[in-house]
Short mmCIF file of N, CA and C in Angstrom, two decimals:
data_model
loop_
_atom_site.label_atom_id
_atom_site.label_comp_id
_atom_site.label_asym_id
_atom_site.label_seq_id
_atom_site.Cartn_x
_atom_site.Cartn_y
_atom_site.Cartn_z
N MET Z 293 -0.26 13.04 12.58
CA MET Z 293 0.05 12.12 11.49
C MET Z 293 0.83 12.89 10.43
N ASP Z 294 1.81 12.26 9.88
CA ASP Z 294 2.64 12.88 8.86
C ASP Z 294 1.87 13.08 7.57
N ASN Z 295 2.39 13.98 6.75
CA ASN Z 295 1.80 14.19 5.43
C ASN Z 295 2.51 13.30 4.43
N TYR Z 296 1.74 12.59 3.67
CA TYR Z 296 2.27 11.72 2.62
C TYR Z 296 1.72 12.18 1.29
N MET Z 297 2.51 12.06 0.26
CA MET Z 297 2.06 12.41 -1.07
C MET Z 297 1.52 11.15 -1.75
N ILE Z 298 0.38 11.27 -2.38
CA ILE Z 298 -0.20 10.16 -3.14
C ILE Z 298 -0.13 10.52 -4.61
N SER Z 299 0.44 9.62 -5.40
CA SER Z 299 0.53 9.86 -6.84
C SER Z 299 -0.18 8.74 -7.59
N ILE Z 300 -0.96 9.15 -8.59
CA ILE Z 300 -1.68 8.20 -9.43
C ILE Z 300 -1.53 8.70 -10.86
N SER Z 301 -0.99 7.87 -11.73
CA SER Z 301 -0.82 8.30 -13.11
C SER Z 301 -2.17 8.29 -13.83
N LYS Z 302 -2.23 8.97 -14.93
CA LYS Z 302 -3.47 9.05 -15.70
C LYS Z 302 -3.88 7.69 -16.27
N THR Z 303 -2.94 6.79 -16.44
CA THR Z 303 -3.25 5.49 -17.03
C THR Z 303 -3.62 4.44 -15.99
N GLU Z 304 -3.48 4.76 -14.70
CA GLU Z 304 -3.77 3.80 -13.64
C GLU Z 304 -5.13 4.10 -13.02
N SER Z 305 -5.72 3.08 -12.41
CA SER Z 305 -6.95 3.30 -11.66
C SER Z 305 -6.61 3.88 -10.30
N LEU Z 306 -7.61 4.33 -9.57
CA LEU Z 306 -7.37 4.89 -8.23
C LEU Z 306 -6.74 3.87 -7.29
N THR Z 307 -6.99 2.60 -7.54
CA THR Z 307 -6.47 1.56 -6.66
C THR Z 307 -5.06 1.13 -7.05
N ALA Z 308 -4.39 1.88 -7.90
CA ALA Z 308 -3.05 1.52 -8.32
C ALA Z 308 -2.09 2.69 -8.21
N GLY Z 309 -2.16 3.42 -7.13
CA GLY Z 309 -1.29 4.57 -6.93
C GLY Z 309 -0.11 4.24 -6.03
N THR Z 310 0.64 5.28 -5.70
CA THR Z 310 1.82 5.14 -4.85
C THR Z 310 1.77 6.20 -3.77
N VAL Z 311 2.11 5.80 -2.55
CA VAL Z 311 2.20 6.72 -1.43
C VAL Z 311 3.68 6.98 -1.19
N HIS Z 312 4.05 8.25 -1.05
CA HIS Z 312 5.44 8.65 -0.87
C HIS Z 312 5.62 9.30 0.50
N ASP Z 313 6.68 8.94 1.21
CA ASP Z 313 7.05 9.61 2.45
C ASP Z 313 8.32 10.40 2.16
N SER Z 314 8.22 11.71 2.23
CA SER Z 314 9.37 12.55 1.87
C SER Z 314 10.51 12.47 2.88
N LYS Z 315 10.22 12.15 4.14
CA LYS Z 315 11.27 12.07 5.15
C LYS Z 315 12.15 10.84 4.96
N SER Z 316 11.52 9.69 4.81
CA SER Z 316 12.29 8.44 4.73
C SER Z 316 12.59 8.01 3.30
N LYS Z 317 11.94 8.65 2.34
CA LYS Z 317 12.06 8.30 0.91
C LYS Z 317 11.43 6.94 0.58
N LEU Z 318 10.68 6.38 1.53
CA LEU Z 318 9.99 5.12 1.30
C LEU Z 318 8.76 5.34 0.44
N LYS Z 319 8.49 4.39 -0.42
CA LYS Z 319 7.28 4.41 -1.24
C LYS Z 319 6.50 3.13 -0.97
N VAL Z 320 5.17 3.23 -1.04
CA VAL Z 320 4.30 2.07 -0.91
C VAL Z 320 3.37 2.08 -2.11
N LYS Z 321 3.47 1.04 -2.92
CA LYS Z 321 2.69 0.93 -4.16
C LYS Z 321 1.44 0.09 -3.89
N ALA Z 322 0.30 0.60 -4.32
CA ALA Z 322 -0.97 -0.12 -4.21
C ALA Z 322 -1.27 -0.75 -5.56
N PHE Z 323 -1.84 -1.95 -5.53
CA PHE Z 323 -2.27 -2.56 -6.78
C PHE Z 323 -3.42 -3.52 -6.53
N ASP Z 324 -4.15 -3.76 -7.60
CA ASP Z 324 -5.31 -4.66 -7.54
C ASP Z 324 -4.83 -6.08 -7.37
N ILE Z 325 -5.38 -6.76 -6.41
CA ILE Z 325 -4.95 -8.13 -6.08
C ILE Z 325 -5.22 -9.11 -7.22
N LEU Z 326 -6.11 -8.77 -8.12
CA LEU Z 326 -6.48 -9.70 -9.20
C LEU Z 326 -5.49 -9.69 -10.36
N ARG Z 327 -4.52 -8.79 -10.36
CA ARG Z 327 -3.53 -8.76 -11.44
C ARG Z 327 -2.53 -9.88 -11.25
N PRO Z 328 -2.54 -10.88 -12.12
CA PRO Z 328 -1.66 -12.03 -11.94
C PRO Z 328 -0.18 -11.75 -12.21
N SER Z 329 0.12 -10.66 -12.87
CA SER Z 329 1.50 -10.39 -13.25
C SER Z 329 2.34 -9.82 -12.10
N ILE Z 330 1.73 -9.54 -10.99
CA ILE Z 330 2.46 -8.97 -9.86
C ILE Z 330 3.13 -10.09 -9.06
N LYS Z 331 4.44 -9.99 -8.90
CA LYS Z 331 5.19 -10.95 -8.10
C LYS Z 331 5.94 -10.20 -7.02
N PRO Z 332 5.99 -10.76 -5.81
CA PRO Z 332 6.70 -10.07 -4.72
C PRO Z 332 8.18 -9.87 -5.07
N ARG Z 333 8.68 -8.69 -4.71
CA ARG Z 333 10.09 -8.40 -4.94
C ARG Z 333 10.88 -8.70 -3.67
N LYS Z 334 12.03 -9.24 -3.85
CA LYS Z 334 12.89 -9.62 -2.72
C LYS Z 334 13.25 -8.40 -1.88
N GLY Z 335 13.13 -8.55 -0.57
CA GLY Z 335 13.50 -7.48 0.35
C GLY Z 335 12.41 -6.47 0.63
N GLU Z 336 11.29 -6.57 -0.06
CA GLU Z 336 10.19 -5.63 0.13
C GLU Z 336 9.14 -6.25 1.04
N VAL Z 337 8.32 -5.41 1.65
CA VAL Z 337 7.28 -5.84 2.57
C VAL Z 337 5.93 -5.68 1.87
N ARG Z 338 5.05 -6.65 2.08
CA ARG Z 338 3.74 -6.63 1.44
C ARG Z 338 2.64 -6.75 2.49
N PHE Z 339 1.58 -5.96 2.30
CA PHE Z 339 0.39 -6.01 3.14
C PHE Z 339 -0.83 -6.07 2.23
N PHE Z 340 -1.94 -6.52 2.80
CA PHE Z 340 -3.19 -6.64 2.06
C PHE Z 340 -4.28 -5.90 2.83
N VAL Z 341 -5.20 -5.30 2.08
CA VAL Z 341 -6.29 -4.55 2.70
C VAL Z 341 -7.61 -5.07 2.18
N THR Z 342 -8.54 -5.29 3.09
CA THR Z 342 -9.90 -5.65 2.72
C THR Z 342 -10.83 -4.56 3.24
N GLY Z 343 -11.79 -4.22 2.42
CA GLY Z 343 -12.78 -3.21 2.79
C GLY Z 343 -13.95 -3.29 1.85
N GLY Z 344 -15.11 -3.64 2.37
CA GLY Z 344 -16.27 -3.81 1.50
C GLY Z 344 -16.03 -4.96 0.55
N GLN Z 345 -16.17 -4.72 -0.72
CA GLN Z 345 -15.96 -5.75 -1.75
C GLN Z 345 -14.55 -5.70 -2.33
N GLN Z 346 -13.71 -4.81 -1.84
CA GLN Z 346 -12.37 -4.64 -2.40
C GLN Z 346 -11.30 -5.35 -1.60
N THR Z 347 -10.32 -5.89 -2.31
CA THR Z 347 -9.10 -6.40 -1.70
C THR Z 347 -7.94 -5.81 -2.49
N LEU Z 348 -7.08 -5.10 -1.80
CA LEU Z 348 -5.92 -4.47 -2.42
C LEU Z 348 -4.65 -5.02 -1.81
N ALA Z 349 -3.58 -4.96 -2.56
CA ALA Z 349 -2.26 -5.33 -2.06
C ALA Z 349 -1.39 -4.07 -2.06
N PHE Z 350 -0.49 -4.00 -1.11
CA PHE Z 350 0.45 -2.89 -1.01
C PHE Z 350 1.84 -3.48 -0.85
N GLU Z 351 2.81 -2.94 -1.60
CA GLU Z 351 4.18 -3.40 -1.49
C GLU Z 351 5.10 -2.20 -1.39
N THR Z 352 6.06 -2.30 -0.50
CA THR Z 352 7.02 -1.22 -0.35
C THR Z 352 7.96 -1.16 -1.54
N GLN Z 353 8.53 0.00 -1.75
CA GLN Z 353 9.57 0.21 -2.76
C GLN Z 353 10.69 0.98 -2.08
N GLY Z 354 11.83 0.33 -1.92
CA GLY Z 354 12.95 0.96 -1.24
C GLY Z 354 12.96 0.70 0.25
N TYR Z 355 12.44 -0.44 0.66
CA TYR Z 355 12.36 -0.78 2.07
C TYR Z 355 13.76 -1.08 2.61
N LYS Z 356 14.10 -0.38 3.69
CA LYS Z 356 15.41 -0.56 4.34
C LYS Z 356 15.22 -0.63 5.84
N LYS Z 357 14.49 -1.65 6.26
CA LYS Z 357 14.24 -1.87 7.69
C LYS Z 357 13.53 -0.69 8.36
N HIS Z 358 12.63 -0.03 7.60
CA HIS Z 358 11.82 1.03 8.18
C HIS Z 358 10.90 0.44 9.24
N ARG Z 359 10.47 1.27 10.14
CA ARG Z 359 9.54 0.81 11.17
C ARG Z 359 8.23 0.42 10.51
N GLN Z 360 7.67 -0.69 10.96
CA GLN Z 360 6.43 -1.20 10.38
C GLN Z 360 5.29 -0.20 10.53
N ILE Z 361 5.29 0.57 11.60
CA ILE Z 361 4.22 1.54 11.82
C ILE Z 361 4.21 2.59 10.71
N LEU Z 362 5.36 2.94 10.16
CA LEU Z 362 5.41 3.89 9.06
C LEU Z 362 4.69 3.34 7.84
N VAL Z 363 4.95 2.09 7.51
CA VAL Z 363 4.30 1.45 6.36
C VAL Z 363 2.79 1.39 6.58
N LEU Z 364 2.38 1.02 7.78
CA LEU Z 364 0.94 0.92 8.09
C LEU Z 364 0.26 2.28 8.04
N GLN Z 365 0.94 3.33 8.49
CA GLN Z 365 0.38 4.68 8.41
C GLN Z 365 0.21 5.11 6.96
N MET Z 366 1.16 4.78 6.12
CA MET Z 366 1.07 5.14 4.70
C MET Z 366 -0.10 4.42 4.04
N ILE Z 367 -0.26 3.14 4.35
CA ILE Z 367 -1.38 2.36 3.81
C ILE Z 367 -2.70 2.93 4.31
N SER Z 368 -2.76 3.26 5.58
CA SER Z 368 -3.96 3.82 6.17
C SER Z 368 -4.36 5.13 5.49
N ARG Z 369 -3.38 5.97 5.23
CA ARG Z 369 -3.65 7.25 4.56
C ARG Z 369 -4.22 7.01 3.16
N TYR Z 370 -3.70 6.03 2.44
CA TYR Z 370 -4.20 5.73 1.10
C TYR Z 370 -5.63 5.20 1.17
N CYS Z 371 -5.91 4.37 2.16
CA CYS Z 371 -7.27 3.85 2.33
C CYS Z 371 -8.25 4.98 2.62
N MET Z 372 -7.84 5.94 3.44
CA MET Z 372 -8.68 7.10 3.71
C MET Z 372 -8.94 7.88 2.43
N TYR Z 373 -7.92 8.03 1.60
CA TYR Z 373 -8.05 8.72 0.32
C TYR Z 373 -9.08 8.03 -0.57
N LEU Z 374 -9.09 6.70 -0.55
CA LEU Z 374 -10.04 5.94 -1.37
C LEU Z 374 -11.44 5.89 -0.75
N GLY Z 375 -11.56 6.32 0.50
CA GLY Z 375 -12.85 6.26 1.18
C GLY Z 375 -13.12 4.92 1.84
N LEU Z 376 -12.08 4.12 2.02
CA LEU Z 376 -12.22 2.82 2.69
C LEU Z 376 -12.00 3.02 4.19
N LEU Z 377 -12.98 3.64 4.84
CA LEU Z 377 -12.81 4.02 6.24
C LEU Z 377 -12.83 2.84 7.19
N GLU Z 378 -13.41 1.72 6.79
CA GLU Z 378 -13.45 0.54 7.65
C GLU Z 378 -12.53 -0.56 7.12
N ALA Z 379 -11.50 -0.17 6.41
CA ALA Z 379 -10.57 -1.13 5.84
C ALA Z 379 -9.78 -1.84 6.94
N GLN Z 380 -9.46 -3.08 6.67
CA GLN Z 380 -8.64 -3.87 7.59
C GLN Z 380 -7.33 -4.21 6.89
N ILE Z 381 -6.22 -4.03 7.58
CA ILE Z 381 -4.90 -4.32 7.01
C ILE Z 381 -4.45 -5.66 7.53
N HIS Z 382 -3.99 -6.52 6.60
CA HIS Z 382 -3.56 -7.89 6.92
C HIS Z 382 -2.11 -8.07 6.48
N SER Z 383 -1.37 -8.87 7.22
CA SER Z 383 0.02 -9.16 6.84
C SER Z 383 0.10 -10.31 5.83
N THR Z 384 -0.95 -11.10 5.72
CA THR Z 384 -1.02 -12.16 4.72
C THR Z 384 -2.33 -12.01 3.96
N LEU Z 385 -2.38 -12.61 2.80
CA LEU Z 385 -3.59 -12.53 1.98
C LEU Z 385 -4.73 -13.23 2.69
N PRO Z 386 -5.80 -12.49 3.03
CA PRO Z 386 -6.92 -13.11 3.74
C PRO Z 386 -7.70 -14.05 2.83
N LEU Z 387 -8.15 -15.14 3.41
CA LEU Z 387 -8.96 -16.09 2.66
C LEU Z 387 -10.35 -15.53 2.48
N THR Z 388 -10.88 -15.68 1.29
CA THR Z 388 -12.24 -15.25 1.03
C THR Z 388 -13.15 -16.44 1.13
N GLY Z 389 -14.27 -16.25 1.72
CA GLY Z 389 -15.13 -17.41 1.87
C GLY Z 389 -16.52 -17.11 2.16
#
């Protein structure tokens, strides 16, 4: 598995960091799904993760037809960093019920 850099600013929570791939220059931004101010950006890819009581959203930054497996690996690495070992990645927002 490739090495990805995870960056989290001092003002953000752990669930609002960014994963960087130095080879492709692709970034994947994580954010809390409950933030209403987040709107999908045109041309970017979005995934959702559920694990335990948490639901996170991930959106690419600088997506240029990268292979989907790269994006999923980056999300997986971030979930491992957060300790969400049984996280599930979804292509659409899963219904809670």
